Coordinates of C-alpha atoms in Angstrom, one line a residue:
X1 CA 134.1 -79.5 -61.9
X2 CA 132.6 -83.2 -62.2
X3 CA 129.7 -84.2 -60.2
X4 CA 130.4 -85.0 -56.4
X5 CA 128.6 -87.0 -53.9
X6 CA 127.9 -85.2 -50.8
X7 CA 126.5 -86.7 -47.6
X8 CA 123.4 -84.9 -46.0
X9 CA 122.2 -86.0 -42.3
X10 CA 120.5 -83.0 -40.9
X11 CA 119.6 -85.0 -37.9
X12 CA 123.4 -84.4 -37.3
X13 CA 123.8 -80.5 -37.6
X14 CA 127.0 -81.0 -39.4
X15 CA 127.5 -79.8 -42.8
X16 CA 129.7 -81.5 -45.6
X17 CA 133.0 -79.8 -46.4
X18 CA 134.1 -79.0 -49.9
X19 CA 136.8 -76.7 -51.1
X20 CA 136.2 -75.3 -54.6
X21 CA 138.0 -73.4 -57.1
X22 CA 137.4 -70.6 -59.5
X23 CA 139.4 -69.4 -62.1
X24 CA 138.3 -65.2 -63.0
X25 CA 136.9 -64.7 -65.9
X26 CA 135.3 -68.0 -66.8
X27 CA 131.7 -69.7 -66.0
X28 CA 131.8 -71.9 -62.9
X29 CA 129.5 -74.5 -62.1
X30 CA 129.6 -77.3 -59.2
X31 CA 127.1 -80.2 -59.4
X32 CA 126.4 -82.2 -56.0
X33 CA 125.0 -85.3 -56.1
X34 CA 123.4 -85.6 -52.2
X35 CA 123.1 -88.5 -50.8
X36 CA 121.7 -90.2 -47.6
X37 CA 124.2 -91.7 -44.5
X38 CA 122.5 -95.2 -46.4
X39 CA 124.5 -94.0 -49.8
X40 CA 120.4 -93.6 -51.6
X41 CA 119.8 -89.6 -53.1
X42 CA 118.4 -87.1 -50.6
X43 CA 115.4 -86.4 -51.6
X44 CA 115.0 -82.4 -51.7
X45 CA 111.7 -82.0 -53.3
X46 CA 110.6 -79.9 -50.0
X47 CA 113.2 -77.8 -49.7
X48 CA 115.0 -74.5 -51.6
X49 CA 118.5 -73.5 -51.5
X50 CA 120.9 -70.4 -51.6
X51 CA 124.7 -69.9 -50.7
X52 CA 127.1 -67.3 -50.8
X53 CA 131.1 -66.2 -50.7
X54 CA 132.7 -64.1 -48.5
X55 CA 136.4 -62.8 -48.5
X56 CA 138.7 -64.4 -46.0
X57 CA 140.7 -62.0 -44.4
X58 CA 142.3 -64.0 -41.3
X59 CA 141.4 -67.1 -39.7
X60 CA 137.5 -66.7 -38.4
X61 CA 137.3 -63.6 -39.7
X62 CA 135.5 -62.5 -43.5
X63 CA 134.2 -59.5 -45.0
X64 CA 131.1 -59.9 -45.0
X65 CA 129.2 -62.0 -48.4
X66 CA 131.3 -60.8 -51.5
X67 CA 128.7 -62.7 -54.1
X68 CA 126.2 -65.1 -54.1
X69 CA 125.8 -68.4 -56.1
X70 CA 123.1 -69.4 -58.1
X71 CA 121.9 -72.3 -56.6
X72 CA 119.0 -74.8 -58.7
X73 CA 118.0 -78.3 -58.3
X74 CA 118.5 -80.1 -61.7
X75 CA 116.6 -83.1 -60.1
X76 CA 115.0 -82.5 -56.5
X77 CA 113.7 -85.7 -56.2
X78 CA 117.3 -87.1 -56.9
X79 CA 119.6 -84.9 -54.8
X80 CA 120.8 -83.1 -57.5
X81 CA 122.0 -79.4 -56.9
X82 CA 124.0 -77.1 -59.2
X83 CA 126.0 -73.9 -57.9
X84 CA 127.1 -71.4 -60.6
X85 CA 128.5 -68.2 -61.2
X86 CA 129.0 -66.6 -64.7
X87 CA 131.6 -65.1 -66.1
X88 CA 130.9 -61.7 -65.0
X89 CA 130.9 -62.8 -61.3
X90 CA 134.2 -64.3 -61.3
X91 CA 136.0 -61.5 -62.7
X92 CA 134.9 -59.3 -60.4
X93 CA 136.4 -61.2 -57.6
X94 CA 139.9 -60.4 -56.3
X95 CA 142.3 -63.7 -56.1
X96 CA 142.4 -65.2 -52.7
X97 CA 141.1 -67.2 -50.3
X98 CA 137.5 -67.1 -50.0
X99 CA 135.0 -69.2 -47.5
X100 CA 131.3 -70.4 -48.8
X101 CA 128.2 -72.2 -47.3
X102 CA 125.3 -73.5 -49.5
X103 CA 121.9 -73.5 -47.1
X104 CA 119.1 -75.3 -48.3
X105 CA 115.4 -74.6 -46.2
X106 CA 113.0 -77.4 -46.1
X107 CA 109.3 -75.9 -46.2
X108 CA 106.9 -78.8 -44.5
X109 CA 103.5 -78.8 -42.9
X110 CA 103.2 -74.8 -42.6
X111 CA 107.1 -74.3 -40.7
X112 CA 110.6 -74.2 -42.1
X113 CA 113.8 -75.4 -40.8
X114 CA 117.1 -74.0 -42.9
X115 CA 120.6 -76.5 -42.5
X116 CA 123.9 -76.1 -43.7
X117 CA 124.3 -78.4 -46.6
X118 CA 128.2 -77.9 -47.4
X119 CA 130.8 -75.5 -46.8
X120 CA 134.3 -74.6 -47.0
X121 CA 137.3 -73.0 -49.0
X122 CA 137.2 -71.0 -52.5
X123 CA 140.4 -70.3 -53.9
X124 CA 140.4 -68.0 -56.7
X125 CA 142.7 -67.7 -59.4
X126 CA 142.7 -64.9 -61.7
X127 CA 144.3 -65.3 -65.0
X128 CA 147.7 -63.8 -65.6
X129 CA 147.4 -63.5 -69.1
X130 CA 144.9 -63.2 -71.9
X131 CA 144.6 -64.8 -75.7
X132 CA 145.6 -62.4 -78.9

Protein backbone atom coordinates (compact mmCIF):
# COMPACT_ATOMS: atom_id res chain seq x y z
CA UNK A 1 0.00 0.00 0.00
CA UNK A 2 1.58 3.60 -0.81
CA UNK A 3 1.96 6.04 1.79
CA UNK A 4 -1.33 7.96 2.94
CA UNK A 5 -1.83 11.14 4.58
CA UNK A 6 -3.90 11.01 7.53
CA UNK A 7 -5.35 13.97 9.54
CA UNK A 8 -4.80 13.90 13.43
CA UNK A 9 -6.69 16.58 15.71
CA UNK A 10 -7.03 15.04 19.06
CA UNK A 11 -8.53 18.14 20.38
CA UNK A 12 -11.40 16.74 18.26
CA UNK A 13 -11.89 13.03 19.65
CA UNK A 14 -12.51 11.82 16.18
CA UNK A 15 -10.33 9.33 14.60
CA UNK A 16 -9.42 9.16 10.81
CA UNK A 17 -11.12 6.39 8.85
CA UNK A 18 -9.24 4.04 6.52
CA UNK A 19 -10.29 0.72 5.08
CA UNK A 20 -7.38 -1.61 4.33
CA UNK A 21 -6.85 -4.72 2.63
CA UNK A 22 -4.89 -7.91 3.06
CA UNK A 23 -4.30 -10.54 0.83
CA UNK A 24 -3.46 -14.25 3.10
CA UNK A 25 -0.32 -15.35 2.85
CA UNK A 26 1.71 -12.31 1.97
CA UNK A 27 3.58 -9.46 4.14
CA UNK A 28 1.38 -6.35 4.63
CA UNK A 29 2.47 -3.09 5.47
CA UNK A 30 0.57 0.41 5.60
CA UNK A 31 2.59 3.60 5.99
CA UNK A 32 0.62 6.89 7.27
CA UNK A 33 1.99 10.01 6.84
CA UNK A 34 0.02 12.20 9.85
CA UNK A 35 -0.53 15.29 9.48
CA UNK A 36 -1.92 18.40 11.33
CA UNK A 37 -5.67 20.21 10.48
CA UNK A 38 -2.71 23.08 9.06
CA UNK A 39 -1.58 20.04 6.37
CA UNK A 40 2.37 20.33 8.61
CA UNK A 41 3.47 16.40 10.03
CA UNK A 42 2.16 15.61 13.51
CA UNK A 43 4.80 15.43 15.45
CA UNK A 44 4.67 12.06 17.53
CA UNK A 45 7.89 12.07 19.28
CA UNK A 46 5.97 11.84 22.77
CA UNK A 47 3.77 9.28 22.07
CA UNK A 48 3.76 5.17 21.37
CA UNK A 49 1.34 3.23 19.33
CA UNK A 50 -0.41 -0.18 19.06
CA UNK A 51 -3.64 -1.45 17.02
CA UNK A 52 -5.33 -4.49 16.55
CA UNK A 53 -8.11 -6.56 14.24
CA UNK A 54 -11.03 -8.07 15.19
CA UNK A 55 -13.54 -10.32 13.15
CA UNK A 56 -16.71 -8.70 12.13
CA UNK A 57 -19.48 -10.74 12.68
CA UNK A 58 -22.62 -8.38 12.30
CA UNK A 59 -22.97 -4.79 12.28
CA UNK A 60 -21.50 -3.43 15.94
CA UNK A 61 -20.75 -6.65 16.82
CA UNK A 62 -16.85 -8.48 16.64
CA UNK A 63 -15.19 -11.29 18.14
CA UNK A 64 -13.16 -10.00 20.17
CA UNK A 65 -9.10 -8.90 18.78
CA UNK A 66 -8.18 -11.69 16.18
CA UNK A 67 -4.41 -10.24 15.77
CA UNK A 68 -2.52 -7.33 16.47
CA UNK A 69 -0.40 -5.10 14.11
CA UNK A 70 2.97 -4.21 14.57
CA UNK A 71 2.95 -0.71 14.85
CA UNK A 72 6.61 1.60 14.57
CA UNK A 73 7.33 5.09 13.91
CA UNK A 74 9.85 5.24 10.86
CA UNK A 75 10.14 9.03 11.70
CA UNK A 76 8.34 10.35 14.97
CA UNK A 77 9.30 13.72 14.62
CA UNK A 78 7.73 13.54 11.03
CA UNK A 79 4.38 11.71 11.53
CA UNK A 80 5.44 8.72 10.06
CA UNK A 81 3.79 5.41 11.25
CA UNK A 82 4.02 1.89 9.71
CA UNK A 83 1.42 -0.98 10.45
CA UNK A 84 2.56 -4.52 9.41
CA UNK A 85 1.73 -8.00 9.60
CA UNK A 86 4.00 -10.84 8.15
CA UNK A 87 3.18 -13.51 6.29
CA UNK A 88 2.40 -15.86 8.97
CA UNK A 89 -0.24 -13.49 10.41
CA UNK A 90 -2.22 -13.14 7.39
CA UNK A 91 -2.60 -16.67 6.64
CA UNK A 92 -3.84 -17.42 9.68
CA UNK A 93 -6.73 -15.17 9.17
CA UNK A 94 -10.07 -16.48 7.75
CA UNK A 95 -11.43 -14.18 4.58
CA UNK A 96 -13.91 -11.62 5.68
CA UNK A 97 -14.63 -8.57 6.89
CA UNK A 98 -12.61 -7.42 9.66
CA UNK A 99 -12.70 -3.96 11.77
CA UNK A 100 -9.27 -2.30 13.16
CA UNK A 101 -8.19 0.81 15.32
CA UNK A 102 -4.55 2.01 15.59
CA UNK A 103 -4.23 3.89 19.31
CA UNK A 104 -1.31 5.88 19.82
CA UNK A 105 -0.67 7.13 23.85
CA UNK A 106 1.08 10.35 24.32
CA UNK A 107 3.34 10.12 27.57
CA UNK A 108 3.97 14.02 28.85
CA UNK A 109 4.93 15.64 32.03
CA UNK A 110 4.38 12.37 34.27
CA UNK A 111 0.47 11.50 32.76
CA UNK A 112 -0.77 9.77 29.61
CA UNK A 113 -3.62 10.38 27.42
CA UNK A 114 -4.27 7.34 24.65
CA UNK A 115 -6.55 8.72 21.20
CA UNK A 116 -7.79 6.88 18.42
CA UNK A 117 -5.57 7.71 15.53
CA UNK A 118 -7.51 5.79 12.58
CA UNK A 119 -9.88 3.12 12.17
CA UNK A 120 -12.02 1.15 10.00
CA UNK A 121 -12.67 -1.85 7.54
CA UNK A 122 -10.16 -4.85 6.69
CA UNK A 123 -11.13 -6.98 4.02
CA UNK A 124 -9.29 -10.06 3.63
CA UNK A 125 -8.69 -12.01 0.70
CA UNK A 126 -7.20 -15.34 0.84
CA UNK A 127 -5.72 -16.70 -2.20
CA UNK A 128 -7.56 -19.30 -4.30
CA UNK A 129 -4.72 -20.78 -5.75
CA UNK A 130 -1.09 -21.33 -5.32
CA UNK A 131 2.26 -21.23 -7.83
CA UNK A 132 3.75 -24.85 -9.08
Amino acid sequence: MPSKNITFDPDSGVPYGLNLTIYGGSDFTANLNVKTTSSGNFDLTDYSGSAAISKSVAVGATLGITTAFTVGFTSAYDGQVKLSLGTTSTRNLAEGRYVYDVLVKEEVGGGSTTYTLANGNVYVYNPVSSAP
